[in-house]
PDB file of C-alpha atoms in Angstrom:
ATOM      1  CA  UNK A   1      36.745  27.279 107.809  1.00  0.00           C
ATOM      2  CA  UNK A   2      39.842  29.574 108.750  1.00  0.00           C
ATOM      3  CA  UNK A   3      41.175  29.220 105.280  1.00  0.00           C
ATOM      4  CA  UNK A   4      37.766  29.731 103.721  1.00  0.00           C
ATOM      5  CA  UNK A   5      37.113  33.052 105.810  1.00  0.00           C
ATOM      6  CA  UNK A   6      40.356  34.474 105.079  1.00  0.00           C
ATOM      7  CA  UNK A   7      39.645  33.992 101.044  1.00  0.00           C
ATOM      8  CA  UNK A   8      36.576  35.710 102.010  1.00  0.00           C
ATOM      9  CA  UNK A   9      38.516  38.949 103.597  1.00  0.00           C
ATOM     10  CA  UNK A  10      40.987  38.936 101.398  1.00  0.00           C
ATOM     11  CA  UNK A  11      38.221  39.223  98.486  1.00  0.00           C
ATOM     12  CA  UNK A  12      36.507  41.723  99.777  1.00  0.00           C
ATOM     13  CA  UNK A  13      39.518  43.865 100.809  1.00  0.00           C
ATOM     14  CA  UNK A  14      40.433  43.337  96.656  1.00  0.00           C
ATOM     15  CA  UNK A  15      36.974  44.583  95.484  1.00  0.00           C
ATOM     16  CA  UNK A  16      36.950  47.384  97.965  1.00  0.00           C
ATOM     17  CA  UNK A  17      40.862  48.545  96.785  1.00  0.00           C
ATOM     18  CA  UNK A  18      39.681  48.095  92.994  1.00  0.00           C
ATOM     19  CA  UNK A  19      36.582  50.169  93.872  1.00  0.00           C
ATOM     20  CA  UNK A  20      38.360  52.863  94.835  1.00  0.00           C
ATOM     21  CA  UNK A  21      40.954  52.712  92.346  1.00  0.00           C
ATOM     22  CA  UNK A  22      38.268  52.954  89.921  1.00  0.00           C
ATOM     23  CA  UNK A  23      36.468  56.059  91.281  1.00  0.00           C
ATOM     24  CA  UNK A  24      39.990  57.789  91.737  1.00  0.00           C
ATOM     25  CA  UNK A  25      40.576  56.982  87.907  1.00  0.00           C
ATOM     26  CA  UNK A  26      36.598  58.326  87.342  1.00  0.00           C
ATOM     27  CA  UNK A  27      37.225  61.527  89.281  1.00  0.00           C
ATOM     28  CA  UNK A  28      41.107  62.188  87.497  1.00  0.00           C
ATOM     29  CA  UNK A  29      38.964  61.669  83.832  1.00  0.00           C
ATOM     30  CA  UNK A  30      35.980  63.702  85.083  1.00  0.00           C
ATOM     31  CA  UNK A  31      38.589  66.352  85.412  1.00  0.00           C
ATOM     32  CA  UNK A  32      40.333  66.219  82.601  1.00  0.00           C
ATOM     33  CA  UNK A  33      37.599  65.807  80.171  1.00  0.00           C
ATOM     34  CA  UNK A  34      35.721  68.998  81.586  1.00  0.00           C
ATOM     35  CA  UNK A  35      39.255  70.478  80.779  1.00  0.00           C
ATOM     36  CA  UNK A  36      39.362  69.319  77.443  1.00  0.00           C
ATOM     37  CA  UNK A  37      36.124  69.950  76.679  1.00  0.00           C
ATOM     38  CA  UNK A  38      36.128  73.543  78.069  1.00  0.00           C
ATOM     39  CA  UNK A  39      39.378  74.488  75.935  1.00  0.00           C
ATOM     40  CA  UNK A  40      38.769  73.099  72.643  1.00  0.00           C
ATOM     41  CA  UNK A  41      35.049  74.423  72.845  1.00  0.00           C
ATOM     42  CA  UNK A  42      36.434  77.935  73.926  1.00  0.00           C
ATOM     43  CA  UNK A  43      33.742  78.025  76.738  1.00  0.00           C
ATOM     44  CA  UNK A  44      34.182  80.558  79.339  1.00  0.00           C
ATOM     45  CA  UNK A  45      33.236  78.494  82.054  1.00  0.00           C
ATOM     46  CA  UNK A  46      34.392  75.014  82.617  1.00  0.00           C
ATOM     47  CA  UNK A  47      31.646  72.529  82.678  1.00  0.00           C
ATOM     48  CA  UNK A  48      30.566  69.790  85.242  1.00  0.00           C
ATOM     49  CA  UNK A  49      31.474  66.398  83.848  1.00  0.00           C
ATOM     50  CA  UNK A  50      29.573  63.159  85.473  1.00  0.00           C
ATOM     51  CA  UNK A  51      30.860  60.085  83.882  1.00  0.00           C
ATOM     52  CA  UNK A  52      27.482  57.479  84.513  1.00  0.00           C
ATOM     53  CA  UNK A  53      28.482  53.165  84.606  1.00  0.00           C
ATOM     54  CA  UNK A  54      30.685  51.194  86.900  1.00  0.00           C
ATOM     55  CA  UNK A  55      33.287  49.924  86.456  1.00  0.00           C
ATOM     56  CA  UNK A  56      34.791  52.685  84.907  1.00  0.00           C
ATOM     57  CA  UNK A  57      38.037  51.218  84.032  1.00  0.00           C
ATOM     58  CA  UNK A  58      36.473  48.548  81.956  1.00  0.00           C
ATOM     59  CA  UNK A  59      34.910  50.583  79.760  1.00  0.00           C
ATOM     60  CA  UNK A  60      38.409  53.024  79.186  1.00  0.00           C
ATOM     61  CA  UNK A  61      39.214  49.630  78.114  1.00  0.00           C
ATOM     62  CA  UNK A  62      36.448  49.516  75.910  1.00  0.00           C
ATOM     63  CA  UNK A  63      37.389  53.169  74.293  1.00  0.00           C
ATOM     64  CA  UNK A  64      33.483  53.707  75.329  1.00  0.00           C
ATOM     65  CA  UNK A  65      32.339  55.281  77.608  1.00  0.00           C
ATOM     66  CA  UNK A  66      28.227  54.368  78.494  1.00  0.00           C
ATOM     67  CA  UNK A  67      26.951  58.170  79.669  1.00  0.00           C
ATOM     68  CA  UNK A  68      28.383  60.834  80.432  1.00  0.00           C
ATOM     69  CA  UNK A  69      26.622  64.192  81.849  1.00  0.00           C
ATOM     70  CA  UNK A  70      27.716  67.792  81.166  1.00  0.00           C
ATOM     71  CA  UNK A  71      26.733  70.652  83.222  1.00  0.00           C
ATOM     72  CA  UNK A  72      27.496  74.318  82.658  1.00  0.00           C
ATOM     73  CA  UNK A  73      26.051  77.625  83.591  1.00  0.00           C
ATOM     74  CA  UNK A  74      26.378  80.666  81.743  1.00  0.00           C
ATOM     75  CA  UNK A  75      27.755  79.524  78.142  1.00  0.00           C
ATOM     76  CA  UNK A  76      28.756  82.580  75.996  1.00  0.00           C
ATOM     77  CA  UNK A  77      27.515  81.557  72.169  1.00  0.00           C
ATOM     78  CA  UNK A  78      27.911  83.927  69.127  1.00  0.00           C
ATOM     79  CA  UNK A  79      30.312  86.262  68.492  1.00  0.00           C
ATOM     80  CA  UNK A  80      30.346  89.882  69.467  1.00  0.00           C
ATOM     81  CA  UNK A  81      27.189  92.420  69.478  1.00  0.00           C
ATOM     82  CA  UNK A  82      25.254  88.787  68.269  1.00  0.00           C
ATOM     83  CA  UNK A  83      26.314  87.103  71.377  1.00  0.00           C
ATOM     84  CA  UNK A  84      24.360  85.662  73.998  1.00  0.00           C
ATOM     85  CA  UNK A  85      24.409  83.347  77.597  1.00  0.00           C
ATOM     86  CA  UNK A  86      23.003  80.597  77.541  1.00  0.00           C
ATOM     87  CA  UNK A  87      22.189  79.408  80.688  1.00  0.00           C
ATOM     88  CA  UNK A  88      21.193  75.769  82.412  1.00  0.00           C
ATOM     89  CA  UNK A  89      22.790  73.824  79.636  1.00  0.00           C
ATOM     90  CA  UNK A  90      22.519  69.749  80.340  1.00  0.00           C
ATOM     91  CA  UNK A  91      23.404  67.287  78.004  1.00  0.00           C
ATOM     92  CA  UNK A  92      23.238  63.772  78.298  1.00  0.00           C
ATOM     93  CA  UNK A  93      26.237  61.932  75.886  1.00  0.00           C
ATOM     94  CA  UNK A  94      25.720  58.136  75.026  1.00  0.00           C
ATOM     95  CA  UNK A  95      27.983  55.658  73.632  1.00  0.00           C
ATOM     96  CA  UNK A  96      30.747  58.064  73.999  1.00  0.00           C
ATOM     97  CA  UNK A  97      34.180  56.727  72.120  1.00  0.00           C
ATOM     98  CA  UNK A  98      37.207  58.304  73.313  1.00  0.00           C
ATOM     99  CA  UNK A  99      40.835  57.367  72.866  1.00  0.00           C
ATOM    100  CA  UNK A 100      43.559  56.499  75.814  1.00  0.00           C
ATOM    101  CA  UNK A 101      44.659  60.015  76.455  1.00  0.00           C
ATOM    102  CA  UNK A 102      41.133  61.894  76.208  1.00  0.00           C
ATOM    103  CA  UNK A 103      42.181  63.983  73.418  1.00  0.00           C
ATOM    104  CA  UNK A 104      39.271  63.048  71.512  1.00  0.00           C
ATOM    105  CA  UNK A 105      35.495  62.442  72.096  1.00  0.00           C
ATOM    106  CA  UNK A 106      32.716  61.668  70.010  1.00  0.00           C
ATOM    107  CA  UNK A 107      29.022  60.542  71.261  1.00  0.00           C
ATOM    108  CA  UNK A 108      27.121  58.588  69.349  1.00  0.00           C
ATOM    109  CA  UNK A 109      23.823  60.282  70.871  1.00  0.00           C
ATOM    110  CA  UNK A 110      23.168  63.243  72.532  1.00  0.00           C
ATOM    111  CA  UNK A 111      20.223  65.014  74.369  1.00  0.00           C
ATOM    112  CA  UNK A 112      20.723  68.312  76.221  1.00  0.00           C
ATOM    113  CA  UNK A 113      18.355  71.186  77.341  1.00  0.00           C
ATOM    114  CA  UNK A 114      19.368  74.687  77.535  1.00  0.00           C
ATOM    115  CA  UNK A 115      17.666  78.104  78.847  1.00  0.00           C
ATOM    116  CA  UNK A 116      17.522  81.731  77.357  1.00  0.00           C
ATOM    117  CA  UNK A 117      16.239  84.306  79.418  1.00  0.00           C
ATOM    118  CA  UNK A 118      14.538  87.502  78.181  1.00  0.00           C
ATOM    119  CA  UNK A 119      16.815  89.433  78.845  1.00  0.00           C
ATOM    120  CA  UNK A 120      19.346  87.711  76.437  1.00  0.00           C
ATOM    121  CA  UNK A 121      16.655  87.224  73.961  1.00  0.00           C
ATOM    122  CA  UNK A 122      15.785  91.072  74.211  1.00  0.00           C
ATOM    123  CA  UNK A 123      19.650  91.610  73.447  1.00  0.00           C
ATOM    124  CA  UNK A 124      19.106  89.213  70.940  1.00  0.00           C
ATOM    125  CA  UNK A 125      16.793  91.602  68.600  1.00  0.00           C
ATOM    126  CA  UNK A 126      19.830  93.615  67.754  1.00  0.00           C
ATOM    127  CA  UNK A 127      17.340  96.777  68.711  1.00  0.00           C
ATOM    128  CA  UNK A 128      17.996  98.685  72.222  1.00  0.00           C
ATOM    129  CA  UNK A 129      14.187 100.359  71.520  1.00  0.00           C
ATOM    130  CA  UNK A 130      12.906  96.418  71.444  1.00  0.00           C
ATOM    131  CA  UNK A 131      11.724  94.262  74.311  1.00  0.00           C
ATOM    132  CA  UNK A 132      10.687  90.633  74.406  1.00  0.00           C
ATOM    133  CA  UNK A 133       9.084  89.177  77.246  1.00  0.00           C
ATOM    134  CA  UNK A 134       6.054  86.271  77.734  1.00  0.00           C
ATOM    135  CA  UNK A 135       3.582  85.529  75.774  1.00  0.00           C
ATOM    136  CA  UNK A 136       2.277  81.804  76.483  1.00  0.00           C
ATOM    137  CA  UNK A 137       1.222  79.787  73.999  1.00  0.00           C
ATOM    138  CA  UNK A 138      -1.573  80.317  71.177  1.00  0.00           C
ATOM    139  CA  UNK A 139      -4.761  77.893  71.211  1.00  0.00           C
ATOM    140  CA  UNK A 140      -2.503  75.578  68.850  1.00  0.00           C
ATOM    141  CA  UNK A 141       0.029  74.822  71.546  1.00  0.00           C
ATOM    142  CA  UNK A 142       2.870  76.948  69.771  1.00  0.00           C
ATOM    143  CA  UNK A 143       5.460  79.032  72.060  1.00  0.00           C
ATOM    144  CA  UNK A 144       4.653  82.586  71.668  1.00  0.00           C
ATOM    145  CA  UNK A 145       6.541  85.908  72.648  1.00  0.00           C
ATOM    146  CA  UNK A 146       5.243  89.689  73.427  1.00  0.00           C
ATOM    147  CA  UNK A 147       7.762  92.002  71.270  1.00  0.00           C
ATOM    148  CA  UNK A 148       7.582  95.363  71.892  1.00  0.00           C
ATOM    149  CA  UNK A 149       9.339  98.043  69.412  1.00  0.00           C
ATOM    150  CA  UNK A 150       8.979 101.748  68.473  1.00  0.00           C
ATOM    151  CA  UNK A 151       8.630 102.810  65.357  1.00  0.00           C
ATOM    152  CA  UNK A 152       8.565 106.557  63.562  1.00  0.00           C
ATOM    153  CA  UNK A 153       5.356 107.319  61.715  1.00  0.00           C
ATOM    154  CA  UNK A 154       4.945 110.778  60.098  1.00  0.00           C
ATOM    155  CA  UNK A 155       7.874 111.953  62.320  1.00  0.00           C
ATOM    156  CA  UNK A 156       6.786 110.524  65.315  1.00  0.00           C
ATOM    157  CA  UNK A 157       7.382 107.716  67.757  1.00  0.00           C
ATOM    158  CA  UNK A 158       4.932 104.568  68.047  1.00  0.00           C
ATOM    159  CA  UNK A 159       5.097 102.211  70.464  1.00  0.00           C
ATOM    160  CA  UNK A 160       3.586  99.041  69.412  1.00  0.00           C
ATOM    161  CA  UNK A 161       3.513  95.612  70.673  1.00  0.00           C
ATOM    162  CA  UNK A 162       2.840  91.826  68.866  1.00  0.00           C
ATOM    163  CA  UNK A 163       2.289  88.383  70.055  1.00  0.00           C
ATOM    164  CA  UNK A 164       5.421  86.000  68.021  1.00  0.00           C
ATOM    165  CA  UNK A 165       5.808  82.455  67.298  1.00  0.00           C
ATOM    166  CA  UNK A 166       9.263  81.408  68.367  1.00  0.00           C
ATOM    167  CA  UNK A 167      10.556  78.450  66.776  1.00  0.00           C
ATOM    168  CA  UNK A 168      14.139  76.460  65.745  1.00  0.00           C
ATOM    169  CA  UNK A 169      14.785  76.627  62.282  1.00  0.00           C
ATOM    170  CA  UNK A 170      18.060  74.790  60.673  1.00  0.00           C
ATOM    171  CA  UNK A 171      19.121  73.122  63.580  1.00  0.00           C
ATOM    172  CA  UNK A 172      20.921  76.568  65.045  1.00  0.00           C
ATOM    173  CA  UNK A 173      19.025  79.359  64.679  1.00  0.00           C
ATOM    174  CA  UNK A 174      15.850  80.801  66.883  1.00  0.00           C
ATOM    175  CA  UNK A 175      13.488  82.409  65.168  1.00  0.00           C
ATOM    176  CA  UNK A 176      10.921  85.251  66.124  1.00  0.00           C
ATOM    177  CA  UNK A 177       8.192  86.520  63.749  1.00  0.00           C
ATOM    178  CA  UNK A 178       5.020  88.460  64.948  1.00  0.00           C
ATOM    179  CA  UNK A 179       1.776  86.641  64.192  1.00  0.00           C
ATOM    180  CA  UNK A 180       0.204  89.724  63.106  1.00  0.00           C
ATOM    181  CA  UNK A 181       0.505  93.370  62.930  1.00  0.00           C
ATOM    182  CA  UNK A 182      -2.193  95.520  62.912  1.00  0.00           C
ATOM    183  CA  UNK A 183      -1.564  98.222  60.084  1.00  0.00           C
ATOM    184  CA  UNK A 184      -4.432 100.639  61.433  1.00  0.00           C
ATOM    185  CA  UNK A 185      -4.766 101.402  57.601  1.00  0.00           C
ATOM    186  CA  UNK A 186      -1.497 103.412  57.565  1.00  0.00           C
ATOM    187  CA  UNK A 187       0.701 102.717  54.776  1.00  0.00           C
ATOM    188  CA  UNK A 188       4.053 100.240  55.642  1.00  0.00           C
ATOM    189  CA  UNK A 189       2.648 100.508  59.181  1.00  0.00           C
ATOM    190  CA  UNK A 190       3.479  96.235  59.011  1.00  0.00           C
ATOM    191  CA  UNK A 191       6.844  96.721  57.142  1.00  0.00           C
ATOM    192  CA  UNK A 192       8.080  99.415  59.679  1.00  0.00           C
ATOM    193  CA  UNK A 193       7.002  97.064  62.595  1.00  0.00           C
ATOM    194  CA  UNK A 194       8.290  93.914  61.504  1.00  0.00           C
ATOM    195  CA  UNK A 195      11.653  95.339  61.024  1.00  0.00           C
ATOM    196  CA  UNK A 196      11.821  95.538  64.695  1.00  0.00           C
ATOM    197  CA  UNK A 197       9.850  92.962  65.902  1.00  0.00           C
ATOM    198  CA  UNK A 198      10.864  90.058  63.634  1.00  0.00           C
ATOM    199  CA  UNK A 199      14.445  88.417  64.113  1.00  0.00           C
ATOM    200  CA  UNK A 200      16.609  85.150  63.612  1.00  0.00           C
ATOM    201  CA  UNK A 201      19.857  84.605  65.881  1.00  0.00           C
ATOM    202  CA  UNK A 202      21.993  81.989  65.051  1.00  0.00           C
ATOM    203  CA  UNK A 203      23.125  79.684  68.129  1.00  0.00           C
ATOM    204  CA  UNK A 204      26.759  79.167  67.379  1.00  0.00           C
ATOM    205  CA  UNK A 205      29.512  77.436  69.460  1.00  0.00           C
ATOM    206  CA  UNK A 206      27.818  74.352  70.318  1.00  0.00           C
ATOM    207  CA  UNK A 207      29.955  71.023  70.084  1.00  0.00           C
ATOM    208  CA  UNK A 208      29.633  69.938  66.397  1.00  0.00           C
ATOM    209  CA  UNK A 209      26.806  67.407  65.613  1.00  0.00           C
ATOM    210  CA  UNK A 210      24.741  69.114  68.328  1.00  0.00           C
ATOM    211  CA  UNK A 211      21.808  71.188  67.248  1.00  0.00           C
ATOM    212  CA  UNK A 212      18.407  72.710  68.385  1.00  0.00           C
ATOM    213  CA  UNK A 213      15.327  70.702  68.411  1.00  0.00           C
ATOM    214  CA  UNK A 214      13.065  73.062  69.318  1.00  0.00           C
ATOM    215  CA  UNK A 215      11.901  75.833  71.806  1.00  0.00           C
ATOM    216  CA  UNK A 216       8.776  76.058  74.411  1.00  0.00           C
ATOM    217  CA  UNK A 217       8.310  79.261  76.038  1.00  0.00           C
ATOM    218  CA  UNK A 218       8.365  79.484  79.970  1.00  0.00           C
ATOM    219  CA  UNK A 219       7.507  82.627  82.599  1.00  0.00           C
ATOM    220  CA  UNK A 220      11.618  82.985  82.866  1.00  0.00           C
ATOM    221  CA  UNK A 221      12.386  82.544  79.282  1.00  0.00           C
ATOM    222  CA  UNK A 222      12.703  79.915  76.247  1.00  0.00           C
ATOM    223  CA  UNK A 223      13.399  76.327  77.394  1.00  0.00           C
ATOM    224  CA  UNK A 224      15.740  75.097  74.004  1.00  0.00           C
ATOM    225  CA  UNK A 225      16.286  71.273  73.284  1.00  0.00           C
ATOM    226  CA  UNK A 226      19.083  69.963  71.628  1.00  0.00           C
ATOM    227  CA  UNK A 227      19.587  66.755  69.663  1.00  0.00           C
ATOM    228  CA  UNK A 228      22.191  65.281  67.619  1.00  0.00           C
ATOM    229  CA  UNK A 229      24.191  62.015  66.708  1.00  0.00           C
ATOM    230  CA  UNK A 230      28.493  61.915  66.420  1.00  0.00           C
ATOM    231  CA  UNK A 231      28.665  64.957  68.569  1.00  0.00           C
ATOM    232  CA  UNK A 232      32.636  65.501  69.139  1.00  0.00           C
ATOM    233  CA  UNK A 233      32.919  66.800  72.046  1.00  0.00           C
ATOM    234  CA  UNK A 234      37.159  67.436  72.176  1.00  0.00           C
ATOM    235  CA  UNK A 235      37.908  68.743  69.210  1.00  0.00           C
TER     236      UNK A 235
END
């Protein structure tokens, strides 16, 4: 009995060493792949990197990782005066295959969700005299925007307002176009107006292989989801 209860201790002392010797090695690669993720992606934040399964070291042995999770608040995509933040970005990452030093990372699957305020989508029209804000959905289900421009007719200014469809188009670009415009029988009344109120902005920076699935209006902003298969993720 002695001999069979100090098997028993000396088992469980084993499992609870290689337990934490696995989370240690979870929390070092949790680390270093937000790193590596944050520099080769040129994000201005650095993400927050869950790494999902147990036991971890099995599946570094693997090269596959089962799920990983990436967090990050306030991601800068575009370039310049076309730039915007992106905000609540999540992605889920399955069947990711790395290599023994982390330097690269590909998912076979990905799912994410990301947020765009008004504000940013206001900036987004490229217009200072243009505002978008909410405008629910139409009796068809579709996401819908208020834009609100100014336009000059016969010398003077013209506020105007339109209900827009937003919607994905090409995987990374978010599209706004006004429904309709009332003309009000002056001629290039719509022309003038849709030159403000209609816009596409490109989405760029995102890991390559990720792209935009669609977009659902919310009070707050546009709630964005993001799809996409051999995602790399580090480099």
């Amino acid at each position: 009995m002695r001999a069979i209860r100090t098997i028993v201790i000396v088992a469980v002392v084993l499992a609870g060493l290689f337990v934490a010797a696995d989370r240690a090695a979870v929390y070092f690669a949790e680390n270093q792949a937000a790193e590596k993720i944050r520099s080769s992606q040129g994000l201005s934040g650095t993400p927050d990197v869950s790494i999902k399964g147990f036991p971890f070291l099995t599946q570094v042995a693997a090269s596959e990782l089962e799920q990983v999770d990436v967090k990050l608040d306030g991601i800068t995509a575009g370039t310049g005066d076309r730039s915007v933040k992106v905000s609540g970005f999540d992605a889920q990452l399955h069947n990711v295959r790395i290599d023994s030093s982390f330097s690269s990372a590909v998912a076979g699957r990905a799912t994410g969700t990301a947020h765009l305020s008004y504000e940013e989508l206001t900036k987004a029209a490229g217009d200072p005299g243009v505002s978008v804000a909410y405008g629910g959905k139409d009796g068809a289900g579709r996401s819908q925007v208020k834009v609100t421009g100014k336009v000059m007719v016969m010398g003077q200014p013209l506020e105007r307002s339109v209900v827009s469809t937003v919607s994905v188009v090409d995987g990374n670009t978010v599209r706004v176009r006004a429904d309709e415009v009332p003309a009000q029988g002056i001629p290039g009344m719509e022309r003038k107006v849709r030159e403000k109120t209609d816009f596409d902005r490109q989405i760029s920076g995102l890991p390559k292989g990720l792209k935009l699935d669609k977009v659902v209006t919310t009070p707050t902003g546009v709630d964005i989801t993001l799809t996409g298969t051999d995602v790399n993720l580090a480099g």
